[in-house]
Coordinates of C-alpha atoms (C1' of nucleotides) in Angstrom, one line a residue:
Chain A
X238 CA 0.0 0.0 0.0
X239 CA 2.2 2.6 1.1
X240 CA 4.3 4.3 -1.6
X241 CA 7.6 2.7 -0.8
X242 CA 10.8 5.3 -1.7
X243 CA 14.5 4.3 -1.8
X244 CA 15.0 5.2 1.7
X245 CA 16.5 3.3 4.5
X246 CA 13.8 3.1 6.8
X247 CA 11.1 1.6 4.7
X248 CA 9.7 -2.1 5.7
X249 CA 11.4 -5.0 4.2
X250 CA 9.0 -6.7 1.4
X251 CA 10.5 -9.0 1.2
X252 CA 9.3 -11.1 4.4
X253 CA 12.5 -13.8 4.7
X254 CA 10.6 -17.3 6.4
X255 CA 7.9 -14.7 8.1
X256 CA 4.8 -16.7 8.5
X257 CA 2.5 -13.7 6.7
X258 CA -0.7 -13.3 8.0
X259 CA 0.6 -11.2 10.8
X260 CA 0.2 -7.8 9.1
X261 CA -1.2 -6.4 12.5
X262 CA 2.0 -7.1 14.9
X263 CA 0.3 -6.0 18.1
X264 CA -1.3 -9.5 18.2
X265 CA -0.2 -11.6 21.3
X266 CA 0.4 -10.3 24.5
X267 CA 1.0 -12.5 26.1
X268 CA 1.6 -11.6 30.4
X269 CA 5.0 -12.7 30.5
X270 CA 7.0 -10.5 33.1
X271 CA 10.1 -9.1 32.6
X272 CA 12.2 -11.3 34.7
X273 CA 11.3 -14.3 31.8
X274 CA 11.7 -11.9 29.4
X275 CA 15.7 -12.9 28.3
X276 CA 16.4 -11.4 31.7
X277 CA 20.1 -12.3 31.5
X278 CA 20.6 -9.7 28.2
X279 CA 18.2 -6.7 29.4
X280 CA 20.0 -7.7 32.9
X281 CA 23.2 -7.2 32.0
X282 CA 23.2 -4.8 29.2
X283 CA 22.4 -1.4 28.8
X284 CA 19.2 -1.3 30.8
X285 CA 20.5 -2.2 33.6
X286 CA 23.7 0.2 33.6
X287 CA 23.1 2.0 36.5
X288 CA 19.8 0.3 37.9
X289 CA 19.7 -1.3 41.4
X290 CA 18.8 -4.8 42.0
X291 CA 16.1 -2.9 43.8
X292 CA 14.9 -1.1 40.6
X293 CA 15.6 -3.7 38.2
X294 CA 12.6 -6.1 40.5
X295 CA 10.7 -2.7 40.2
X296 CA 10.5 -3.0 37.0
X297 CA 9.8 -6.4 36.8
X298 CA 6.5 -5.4 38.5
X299 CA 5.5 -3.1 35.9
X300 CA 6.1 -5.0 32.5
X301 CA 3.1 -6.8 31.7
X302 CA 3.5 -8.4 28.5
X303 CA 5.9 -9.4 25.2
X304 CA 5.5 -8.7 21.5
X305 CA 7.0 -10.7 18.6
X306 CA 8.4 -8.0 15.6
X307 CA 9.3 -9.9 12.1
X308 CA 12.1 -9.0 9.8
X309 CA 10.8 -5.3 8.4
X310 CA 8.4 -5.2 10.8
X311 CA 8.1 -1.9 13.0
X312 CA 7.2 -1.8 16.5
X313 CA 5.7 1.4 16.1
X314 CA 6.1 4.4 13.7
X315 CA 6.8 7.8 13.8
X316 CA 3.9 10.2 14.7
X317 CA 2.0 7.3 16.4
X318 CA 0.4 7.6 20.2
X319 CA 3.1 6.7 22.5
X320 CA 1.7 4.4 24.9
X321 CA 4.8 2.0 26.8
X322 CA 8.3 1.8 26.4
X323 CA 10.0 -1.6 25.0
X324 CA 12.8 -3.5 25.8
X325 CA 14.7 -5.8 23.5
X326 CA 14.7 -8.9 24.3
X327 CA 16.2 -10.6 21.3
X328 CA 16.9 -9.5 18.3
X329 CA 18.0 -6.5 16.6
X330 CA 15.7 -3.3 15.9
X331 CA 16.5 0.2 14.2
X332 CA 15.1 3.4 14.6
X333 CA 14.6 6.2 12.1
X334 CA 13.6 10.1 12.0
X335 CA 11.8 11.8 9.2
X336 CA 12.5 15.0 7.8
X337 CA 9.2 16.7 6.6
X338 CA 10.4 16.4 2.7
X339 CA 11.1 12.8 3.2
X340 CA 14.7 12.6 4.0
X341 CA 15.1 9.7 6.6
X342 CA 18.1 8.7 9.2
X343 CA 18.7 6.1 10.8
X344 CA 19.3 7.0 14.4
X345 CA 20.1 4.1 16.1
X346 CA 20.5 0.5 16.1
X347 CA 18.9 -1.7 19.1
X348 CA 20.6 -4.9 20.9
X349 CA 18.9 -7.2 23.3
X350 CA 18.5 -5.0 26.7
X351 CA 18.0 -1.3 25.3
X352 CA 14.9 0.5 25.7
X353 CA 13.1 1.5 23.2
X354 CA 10.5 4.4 22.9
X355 CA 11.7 6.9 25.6
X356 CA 11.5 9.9 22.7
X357 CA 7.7 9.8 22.7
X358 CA 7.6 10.7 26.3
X359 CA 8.1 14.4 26.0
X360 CA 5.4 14.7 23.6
X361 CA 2.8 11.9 23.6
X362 CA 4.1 10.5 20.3
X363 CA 6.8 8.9 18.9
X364 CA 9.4 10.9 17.0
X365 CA 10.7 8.0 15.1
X366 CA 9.9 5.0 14.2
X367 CA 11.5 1.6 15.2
X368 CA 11.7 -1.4 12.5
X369 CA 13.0 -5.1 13.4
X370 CA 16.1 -5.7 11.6
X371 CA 15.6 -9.7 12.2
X372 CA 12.4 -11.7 13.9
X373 CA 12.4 -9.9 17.2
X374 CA 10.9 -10.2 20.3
X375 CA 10.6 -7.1 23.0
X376 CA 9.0 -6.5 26.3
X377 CA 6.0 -3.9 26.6
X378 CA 6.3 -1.5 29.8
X379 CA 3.3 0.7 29.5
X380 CA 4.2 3.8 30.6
X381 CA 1.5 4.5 32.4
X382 CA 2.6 1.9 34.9
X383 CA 5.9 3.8 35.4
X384 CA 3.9 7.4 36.3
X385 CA 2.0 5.9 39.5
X386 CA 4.1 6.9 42.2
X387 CA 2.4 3.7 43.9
X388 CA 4.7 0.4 43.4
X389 CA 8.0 2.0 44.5
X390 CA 7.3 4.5 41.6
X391 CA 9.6 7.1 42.5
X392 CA 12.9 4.2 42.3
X393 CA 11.4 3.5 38.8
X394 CA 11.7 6.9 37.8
X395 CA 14.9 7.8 38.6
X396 CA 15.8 4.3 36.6
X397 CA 14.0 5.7 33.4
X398 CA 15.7 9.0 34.1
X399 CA 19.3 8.0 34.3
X400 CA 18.4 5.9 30.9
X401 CA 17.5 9.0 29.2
X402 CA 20.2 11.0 30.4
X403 CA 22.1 8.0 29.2
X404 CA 20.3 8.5 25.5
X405 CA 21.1 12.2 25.9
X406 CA 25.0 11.6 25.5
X407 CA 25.1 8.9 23.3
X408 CA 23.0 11.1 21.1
X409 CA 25.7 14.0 21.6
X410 CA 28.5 11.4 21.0
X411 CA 27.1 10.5 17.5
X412 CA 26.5 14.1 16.8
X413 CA 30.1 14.6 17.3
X414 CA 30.9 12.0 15.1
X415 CA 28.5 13.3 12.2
X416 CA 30.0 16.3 12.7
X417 CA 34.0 15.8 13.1
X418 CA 34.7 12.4 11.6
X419 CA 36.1 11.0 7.8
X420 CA 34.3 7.9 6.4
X421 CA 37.0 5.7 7.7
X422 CA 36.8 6.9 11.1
X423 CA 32.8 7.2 11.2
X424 CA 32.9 3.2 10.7
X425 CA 35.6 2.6 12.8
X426 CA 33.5 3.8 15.5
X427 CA 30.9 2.0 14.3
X428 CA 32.1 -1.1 14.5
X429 CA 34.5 -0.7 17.6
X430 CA 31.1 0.4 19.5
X431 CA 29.3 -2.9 18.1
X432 CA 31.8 -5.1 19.5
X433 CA 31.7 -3.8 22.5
X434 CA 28.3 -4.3 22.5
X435 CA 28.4 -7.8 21.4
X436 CA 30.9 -8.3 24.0
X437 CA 28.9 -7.1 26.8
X438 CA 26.3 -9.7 25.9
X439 CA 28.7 -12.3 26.0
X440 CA 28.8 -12.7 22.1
X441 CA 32.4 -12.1 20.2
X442 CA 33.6 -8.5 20.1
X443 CA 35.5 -9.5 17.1
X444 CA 33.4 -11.8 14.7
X445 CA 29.5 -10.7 14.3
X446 CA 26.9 -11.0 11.7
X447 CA 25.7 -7.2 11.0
X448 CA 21.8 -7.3 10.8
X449 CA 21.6 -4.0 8.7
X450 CA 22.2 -3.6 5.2
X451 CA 25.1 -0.9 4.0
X452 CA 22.3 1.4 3.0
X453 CA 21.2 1.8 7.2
X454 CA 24.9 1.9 7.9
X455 CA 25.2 4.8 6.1
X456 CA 22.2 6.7 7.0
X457 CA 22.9 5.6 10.4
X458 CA 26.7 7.3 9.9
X459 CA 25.6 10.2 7.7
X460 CA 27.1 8.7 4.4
X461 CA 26.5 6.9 1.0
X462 CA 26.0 3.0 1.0
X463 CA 28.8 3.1 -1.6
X464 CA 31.3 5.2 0.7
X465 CA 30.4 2.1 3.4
X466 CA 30.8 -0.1 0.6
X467 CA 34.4 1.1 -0.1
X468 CA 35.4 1.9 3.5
X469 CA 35.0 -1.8 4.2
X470 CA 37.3 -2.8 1.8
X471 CA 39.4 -0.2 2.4
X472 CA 39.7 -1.9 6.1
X473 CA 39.6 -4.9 4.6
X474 CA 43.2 -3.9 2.4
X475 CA 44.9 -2.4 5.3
X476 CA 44.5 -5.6 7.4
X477 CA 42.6 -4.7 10.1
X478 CA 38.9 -6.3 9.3
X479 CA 38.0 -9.4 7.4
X480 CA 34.4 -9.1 5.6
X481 CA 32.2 -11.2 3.3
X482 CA 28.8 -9.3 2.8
X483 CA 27.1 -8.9 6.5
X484 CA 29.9 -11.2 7.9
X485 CA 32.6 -9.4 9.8
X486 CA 35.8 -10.5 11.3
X487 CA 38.2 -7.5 13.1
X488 CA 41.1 -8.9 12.4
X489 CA 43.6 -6.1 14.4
X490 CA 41.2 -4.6 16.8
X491 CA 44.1 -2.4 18.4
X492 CA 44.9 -0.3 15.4
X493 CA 40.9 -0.1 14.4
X494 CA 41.1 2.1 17.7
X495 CA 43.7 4.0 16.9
X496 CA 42.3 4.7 13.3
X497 CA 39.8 6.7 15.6
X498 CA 42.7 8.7 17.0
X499 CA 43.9 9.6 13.2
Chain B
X139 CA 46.4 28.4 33.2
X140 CA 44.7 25.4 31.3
X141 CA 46.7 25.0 27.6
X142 CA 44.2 26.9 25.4
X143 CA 44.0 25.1 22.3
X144 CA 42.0 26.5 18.5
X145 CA 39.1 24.5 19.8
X146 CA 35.3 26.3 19.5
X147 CA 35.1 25.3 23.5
X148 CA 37.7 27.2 24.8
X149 CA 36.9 29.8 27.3
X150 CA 37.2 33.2 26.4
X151 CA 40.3 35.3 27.0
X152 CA 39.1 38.8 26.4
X153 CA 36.7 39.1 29.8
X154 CA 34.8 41.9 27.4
X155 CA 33.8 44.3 30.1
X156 CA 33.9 41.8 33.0
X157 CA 35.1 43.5 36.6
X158 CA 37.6 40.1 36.5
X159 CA 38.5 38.9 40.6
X160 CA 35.6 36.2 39.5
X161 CA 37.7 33.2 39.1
X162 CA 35.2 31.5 41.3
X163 CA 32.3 32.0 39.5
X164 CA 30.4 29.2 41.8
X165 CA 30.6 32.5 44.3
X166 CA 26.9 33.6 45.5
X167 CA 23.9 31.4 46.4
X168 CA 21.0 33.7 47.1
X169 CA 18.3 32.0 47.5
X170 CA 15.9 33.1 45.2
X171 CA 12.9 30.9 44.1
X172 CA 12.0 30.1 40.1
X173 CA 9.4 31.9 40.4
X174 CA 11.2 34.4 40.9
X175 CA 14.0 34.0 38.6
X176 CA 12.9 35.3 35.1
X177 CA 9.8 33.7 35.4
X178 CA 8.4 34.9 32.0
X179 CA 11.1 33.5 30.1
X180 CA 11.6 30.2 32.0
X181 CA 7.7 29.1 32.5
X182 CA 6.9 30.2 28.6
X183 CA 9.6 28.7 26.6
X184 CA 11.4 25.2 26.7
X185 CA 11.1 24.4 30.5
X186 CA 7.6 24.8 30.5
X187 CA 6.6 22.7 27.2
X188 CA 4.4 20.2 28.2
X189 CA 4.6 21.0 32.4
X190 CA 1.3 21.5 34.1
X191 CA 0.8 24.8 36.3
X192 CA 1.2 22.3 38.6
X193 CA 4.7 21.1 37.8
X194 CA 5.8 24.2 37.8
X195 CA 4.8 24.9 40.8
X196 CA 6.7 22.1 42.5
X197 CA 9.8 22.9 40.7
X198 CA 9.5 26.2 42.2
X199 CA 9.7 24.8 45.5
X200 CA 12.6 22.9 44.6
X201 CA 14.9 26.1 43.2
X202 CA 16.9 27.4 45.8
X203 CA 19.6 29.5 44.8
X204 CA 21.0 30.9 41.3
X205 CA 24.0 32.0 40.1
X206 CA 26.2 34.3 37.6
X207 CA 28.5 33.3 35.1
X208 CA 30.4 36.1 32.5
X209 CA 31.1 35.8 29.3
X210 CA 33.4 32.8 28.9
X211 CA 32.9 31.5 32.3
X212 CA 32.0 27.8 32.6
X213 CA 29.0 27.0 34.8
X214 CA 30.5 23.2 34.7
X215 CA 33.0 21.4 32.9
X216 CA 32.6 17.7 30.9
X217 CA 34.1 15.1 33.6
X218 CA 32.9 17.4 36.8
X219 CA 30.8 15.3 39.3
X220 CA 27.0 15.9 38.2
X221 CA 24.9 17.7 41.2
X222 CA 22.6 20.1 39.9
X223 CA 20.6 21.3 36.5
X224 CA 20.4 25.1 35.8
X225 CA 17.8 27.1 34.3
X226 CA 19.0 29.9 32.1
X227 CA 17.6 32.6 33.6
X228 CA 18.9 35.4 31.4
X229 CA 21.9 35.6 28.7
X230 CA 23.2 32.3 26.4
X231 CA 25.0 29.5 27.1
X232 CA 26.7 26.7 24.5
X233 CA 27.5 23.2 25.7
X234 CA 30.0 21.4 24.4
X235 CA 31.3 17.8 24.0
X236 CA 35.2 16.5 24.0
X237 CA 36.5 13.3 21.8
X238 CA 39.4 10.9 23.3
X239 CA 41.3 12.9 20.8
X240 CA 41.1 16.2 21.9
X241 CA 38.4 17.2 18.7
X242 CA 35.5 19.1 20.5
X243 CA 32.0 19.9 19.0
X244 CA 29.2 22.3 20.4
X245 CA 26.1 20.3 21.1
X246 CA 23.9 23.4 21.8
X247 CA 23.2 26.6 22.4
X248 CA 20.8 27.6 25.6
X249 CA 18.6 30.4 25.5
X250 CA 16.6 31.6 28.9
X251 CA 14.2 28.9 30.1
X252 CA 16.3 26.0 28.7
X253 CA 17.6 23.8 31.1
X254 CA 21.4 22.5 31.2
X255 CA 22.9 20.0 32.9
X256 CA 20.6 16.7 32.0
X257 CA 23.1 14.6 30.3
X258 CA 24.7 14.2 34.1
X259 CA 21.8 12.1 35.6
X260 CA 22.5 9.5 33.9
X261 CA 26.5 8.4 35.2
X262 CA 26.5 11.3 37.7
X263 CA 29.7 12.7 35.6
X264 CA 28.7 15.3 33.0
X265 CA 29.2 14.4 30.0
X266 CA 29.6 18.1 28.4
X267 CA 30.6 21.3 29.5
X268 CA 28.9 24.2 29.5
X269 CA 29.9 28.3 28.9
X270 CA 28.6 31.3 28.9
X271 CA 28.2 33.3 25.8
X272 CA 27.4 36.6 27.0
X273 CA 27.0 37.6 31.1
X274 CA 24.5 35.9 31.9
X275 CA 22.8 34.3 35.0
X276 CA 20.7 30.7 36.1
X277 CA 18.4 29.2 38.6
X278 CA 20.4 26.2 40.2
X279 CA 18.0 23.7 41.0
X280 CA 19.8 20.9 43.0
X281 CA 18.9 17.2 41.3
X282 CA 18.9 15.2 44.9
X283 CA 15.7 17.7 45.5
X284 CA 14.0 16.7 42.7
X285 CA 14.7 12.5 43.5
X286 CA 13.1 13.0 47.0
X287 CA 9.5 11.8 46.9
X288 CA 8.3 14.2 49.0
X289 CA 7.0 17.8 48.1
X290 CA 5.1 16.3 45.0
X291 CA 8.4 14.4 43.7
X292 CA 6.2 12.3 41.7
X293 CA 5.2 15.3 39.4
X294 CA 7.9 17.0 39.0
X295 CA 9.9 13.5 38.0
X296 CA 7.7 13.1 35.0
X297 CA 8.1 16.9 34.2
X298 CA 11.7 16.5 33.8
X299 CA 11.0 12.9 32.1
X300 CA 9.2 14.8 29.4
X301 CA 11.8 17.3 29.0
X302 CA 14.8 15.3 29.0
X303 CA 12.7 13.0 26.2
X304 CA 12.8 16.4 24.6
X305 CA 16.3 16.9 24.3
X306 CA 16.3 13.4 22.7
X307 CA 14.3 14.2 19.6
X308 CA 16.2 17.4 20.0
X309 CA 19.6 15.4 19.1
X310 CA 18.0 12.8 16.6
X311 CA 17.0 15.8 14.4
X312 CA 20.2 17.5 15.0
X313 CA 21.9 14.2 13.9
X314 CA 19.6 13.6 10.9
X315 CA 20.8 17.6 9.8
X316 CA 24.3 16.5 10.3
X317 CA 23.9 13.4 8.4
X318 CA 21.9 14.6 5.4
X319 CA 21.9 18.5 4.8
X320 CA 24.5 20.7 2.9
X321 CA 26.0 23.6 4.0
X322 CA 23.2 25.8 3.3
X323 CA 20.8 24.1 4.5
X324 CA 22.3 23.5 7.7
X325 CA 22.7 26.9 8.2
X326 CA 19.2 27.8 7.5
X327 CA 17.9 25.2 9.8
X328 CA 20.1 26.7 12.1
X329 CA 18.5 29.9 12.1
X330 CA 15.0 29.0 11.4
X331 CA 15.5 27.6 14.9
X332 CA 17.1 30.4 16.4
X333 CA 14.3 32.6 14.9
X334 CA 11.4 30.5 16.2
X335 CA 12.7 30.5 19.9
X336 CA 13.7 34.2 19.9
X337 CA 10.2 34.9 18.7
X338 CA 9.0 32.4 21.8
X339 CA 10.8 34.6 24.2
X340 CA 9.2 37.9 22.6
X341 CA 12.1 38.7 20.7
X342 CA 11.9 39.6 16.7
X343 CA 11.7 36.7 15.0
X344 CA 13.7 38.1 11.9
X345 CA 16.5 40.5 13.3
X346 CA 18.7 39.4 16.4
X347 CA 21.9 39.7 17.6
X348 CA 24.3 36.2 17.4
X349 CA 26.3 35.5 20.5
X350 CA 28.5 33.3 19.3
X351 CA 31.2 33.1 16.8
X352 CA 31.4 31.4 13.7
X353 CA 33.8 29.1 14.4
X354 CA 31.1 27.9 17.3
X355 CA 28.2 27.8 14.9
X356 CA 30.3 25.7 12.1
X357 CA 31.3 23.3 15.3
X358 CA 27.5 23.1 15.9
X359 CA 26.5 22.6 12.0
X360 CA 29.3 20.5 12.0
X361 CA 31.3 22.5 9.0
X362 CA 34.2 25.0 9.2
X363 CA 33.8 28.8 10.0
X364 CA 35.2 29.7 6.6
X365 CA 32.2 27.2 5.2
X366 CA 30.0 29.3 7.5
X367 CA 31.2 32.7 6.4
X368 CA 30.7 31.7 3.0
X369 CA 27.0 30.5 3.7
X370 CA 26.1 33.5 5.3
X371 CA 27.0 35.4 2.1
X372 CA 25.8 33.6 -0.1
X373 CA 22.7 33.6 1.4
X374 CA 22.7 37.3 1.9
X375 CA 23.0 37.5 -2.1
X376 CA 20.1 35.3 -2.5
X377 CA 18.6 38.0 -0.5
X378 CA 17.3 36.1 1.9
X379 CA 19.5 37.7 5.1
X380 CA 21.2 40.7 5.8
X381 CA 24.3 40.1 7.8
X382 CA 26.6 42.2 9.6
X383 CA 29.0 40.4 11.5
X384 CA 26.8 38.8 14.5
X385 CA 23.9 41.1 13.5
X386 CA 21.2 39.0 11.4
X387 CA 18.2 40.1 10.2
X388 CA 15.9 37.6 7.8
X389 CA 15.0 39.4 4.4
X390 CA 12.9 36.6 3.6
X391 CA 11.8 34.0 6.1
X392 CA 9.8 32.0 3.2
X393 CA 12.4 31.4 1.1
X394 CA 14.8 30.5 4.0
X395 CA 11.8 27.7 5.5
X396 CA 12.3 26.9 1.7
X397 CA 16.2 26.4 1.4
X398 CA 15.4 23.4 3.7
X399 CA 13.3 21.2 1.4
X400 CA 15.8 22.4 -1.6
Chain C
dC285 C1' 16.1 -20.3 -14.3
dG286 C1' 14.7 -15.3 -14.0
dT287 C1' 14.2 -11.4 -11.3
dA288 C1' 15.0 -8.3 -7.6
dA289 C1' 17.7 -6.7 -3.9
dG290 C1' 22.1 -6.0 -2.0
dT291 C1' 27.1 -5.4 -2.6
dT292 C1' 31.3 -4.0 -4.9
dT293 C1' 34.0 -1.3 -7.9
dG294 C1' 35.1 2.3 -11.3
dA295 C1' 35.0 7.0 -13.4
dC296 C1' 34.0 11.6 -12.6
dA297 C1' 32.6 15.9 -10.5
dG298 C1' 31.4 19.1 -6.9
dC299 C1' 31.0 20.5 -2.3
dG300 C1' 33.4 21.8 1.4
dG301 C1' 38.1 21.6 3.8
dT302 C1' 42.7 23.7 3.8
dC303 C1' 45.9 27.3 3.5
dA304 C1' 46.5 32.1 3.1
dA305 C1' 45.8 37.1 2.6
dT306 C1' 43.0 41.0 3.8
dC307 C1' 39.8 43.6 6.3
dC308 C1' 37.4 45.1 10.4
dT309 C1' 36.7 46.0 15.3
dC310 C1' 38.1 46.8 19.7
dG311 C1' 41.1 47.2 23.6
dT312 C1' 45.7 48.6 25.0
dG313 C1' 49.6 51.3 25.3
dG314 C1' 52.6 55.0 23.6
Chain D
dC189 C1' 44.6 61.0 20.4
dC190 C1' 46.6 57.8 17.5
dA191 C1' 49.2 53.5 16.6
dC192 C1' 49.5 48.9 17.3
dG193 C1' 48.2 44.2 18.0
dA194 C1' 44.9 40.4 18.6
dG195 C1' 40.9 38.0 17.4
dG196 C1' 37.1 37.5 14.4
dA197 C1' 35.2 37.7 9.8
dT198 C1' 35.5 37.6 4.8
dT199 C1' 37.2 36.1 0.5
dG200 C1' 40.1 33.6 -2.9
dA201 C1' 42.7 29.6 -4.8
dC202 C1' 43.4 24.9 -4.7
dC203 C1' 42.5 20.1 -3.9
dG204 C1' 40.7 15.9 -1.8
dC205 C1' 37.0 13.4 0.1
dT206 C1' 32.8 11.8 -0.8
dG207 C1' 28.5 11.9 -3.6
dT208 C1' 26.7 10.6 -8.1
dC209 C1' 26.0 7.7 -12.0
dA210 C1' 26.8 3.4 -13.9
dA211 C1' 28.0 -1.4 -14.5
dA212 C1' 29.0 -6.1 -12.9
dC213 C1' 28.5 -9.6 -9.5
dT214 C1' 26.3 -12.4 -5.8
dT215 C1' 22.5 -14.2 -3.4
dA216 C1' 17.9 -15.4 -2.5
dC217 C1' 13.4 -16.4 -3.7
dG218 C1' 9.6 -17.3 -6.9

DNA sequence: CGTAAGTTTGACAGCGGTCAATCCTCGTGG
DNA sequence: CCACGAGGATTGACCGCTGTCAAACTTACG
């Protein structure tokens, strides 16, 4: 239906092994809390940077159900009612922002234990839109739950507070990059902050299967899918990264740092 | 003291008109309530988007002191330990980030009723620094006051939820300029802005005064100051400006809104 | 096997970075 | 009061990075 464009954050259409028949993706919800919600990722990663054992059962109290996403499916778009807050808890998601003539960016990419959502809390509705890059699975926190001060509210807050603040300078970070950084270094980041990602979820922070196309790593790092493209193999003929397609290997993760440092 | 490098962060050297014997600038704490600190500016601009009477009325319980800082003058630096937001009461600030590398970037510019100081809450560290760009003067509000459930914590935690959600989709759209707009455009985003909140304070819309240099808006746009000078003429031959130094005043405000969606 | 999407690579051009000279403003000191 | 110097702004010349256009290759799915 929609008019699809050439731009990185459209749905896939093509829907891998998807099922079909699931064109409304707010079906199940099931009550599943978020302690059996791949607790040990959204325990140990980003979520729980800075949370409390007491705040981390807090919120436990207050997530209510789950929600499978498909490959290209989004969670919820841009402009939509925001309603509750979602945490990974597989898969990968992105999220994207629209300019009002169309341009798109990707502005993030999501790992098992980050939250989702927290820019529609400022103004009742999302500000972008967040799209599974694989068959996904999140927890729902409705954020209504968060607001009554009654269930240890108040250590629940501060949690979601230090989160934001948290999105605040990571946001700031990647504005500094768009702003100060070559091609070569823009992906060097990239990738070094990827691994350490991967790492911190106890995957390999120097072999990983990239879920996004070069396209959404370039709108993600303010550049063309070709000048990904030929960074890659520019990496690839200095000797510090091994790649086939999605496939990457970091082959000499110490000077992929210091390429940072020019 | 501190090695002054050619970065757009630097303090100022030149105090301007400053009575210097202010090295301190952390000096006074009067303690003067929100309400009574510029309250025209702070409760109709960025602070009070989206806050209730009521909210703002529990914040101004919570304000207990302010504080001046001259041109040049940080109010806090990137690595200081995080304590307190500020509320620019009166004058401009810009905040600024630092890379491993020594590269800086300005991450904002703070008009009165903005509030600075958020990206602390989450690693109690802030993450960015923040310096006067003209004598000007804020409302400390200390952050433990704000965590303490009592006095109508509760409200005023989802106030400042909402606003540092804000300052998210704030960032994403900043990073989606950065990643996808020329030179020009940039620069007319840039001051689109800057008209729209001048105009929200009750200032002209399409003839102010710039506080900060070019070097400090290119760092912001994330392009050089000569790529900045040359904007600026370029678009005052398209007679859409007339610029004189700092001094801007918007010929055509149309056309500019325009330049965006070339 | 054919088609579509994604990736890689090449050729070329243009925007913006770099280096440099000049001008302007303002504060300081002779 | 004027000369001087420093910092900021403007403008020009040049060039390199990255965008653009295009073609070939790979992979997956119908």
């Amino acid at each position: 239906m929609t008019a699809e464009t050439e731009a990185p954050c459209g749905q896939h259409r093509r829907g891998s092994r998807s099922v079909e028949g699931h064109d409304v993706p707010s079906a199940e919800h099931a009550r599943i809390r978020l302690a059996q919600c791949s607790p040990l990722h959204v325990r140990e990663s980003c979520l729980a940077g800075g949370l409390s054992q007491q705040d981390l059962e807090a919120l436990d109290r207050l997530t209510f159900s789950r929600r499978r996403a498909h490959l290209g499916e989004p969670l919820y778009e841009a402009g939509q009612a925001f309603g509750q807050l979602y945490a990974v808890g597989s898969g990968t998601f992105k999220s994207c922002v629209t300019l009002a003539d169309g341009r798109q960016q990707v502005t993030g990419f999501h790992l098992p234990g980050e939250l989702l959502g927290l820019d529609g809390v400022g103004t009742g509705t999302y500000a972008s839109g967040a799209i599974a890059l694989e068959d996904s699975e999140v927890c729902v926190i409705p954020y209504a739950n968060l607001r009554d001060a009654s269930s240890a509210g108040a250590e629940v807050q501060g949690a979601i507070a230090r989160l934001m603040s948290r999105e605040i300078v990571r946001a700031h970070s990647l504005m500094l990059m768009l702003g100060s950084m070559n091609a070569e270094e823009r992906l060097a980041a990239f990738l070094l902050s990827f691994s350490s990602r991967m790492k911190a979820r106890g995957f390999s922070p120097t072999e990983f299967h990239l879920r996004m196309s070069r396209e959404e790593i370039g709108s993600f790092l303010g550049m063309k899918l070709e000048t990904v493209s030929r960074t890659f193999s520019s990496l690839v003929q200095k000797r510090l990264l091994d790649v086939n397609k999605r496939h990457v290997r970091i082959v000499d993760l110490q000077q992929l740092q210091s390429a940072l440092a020019r």
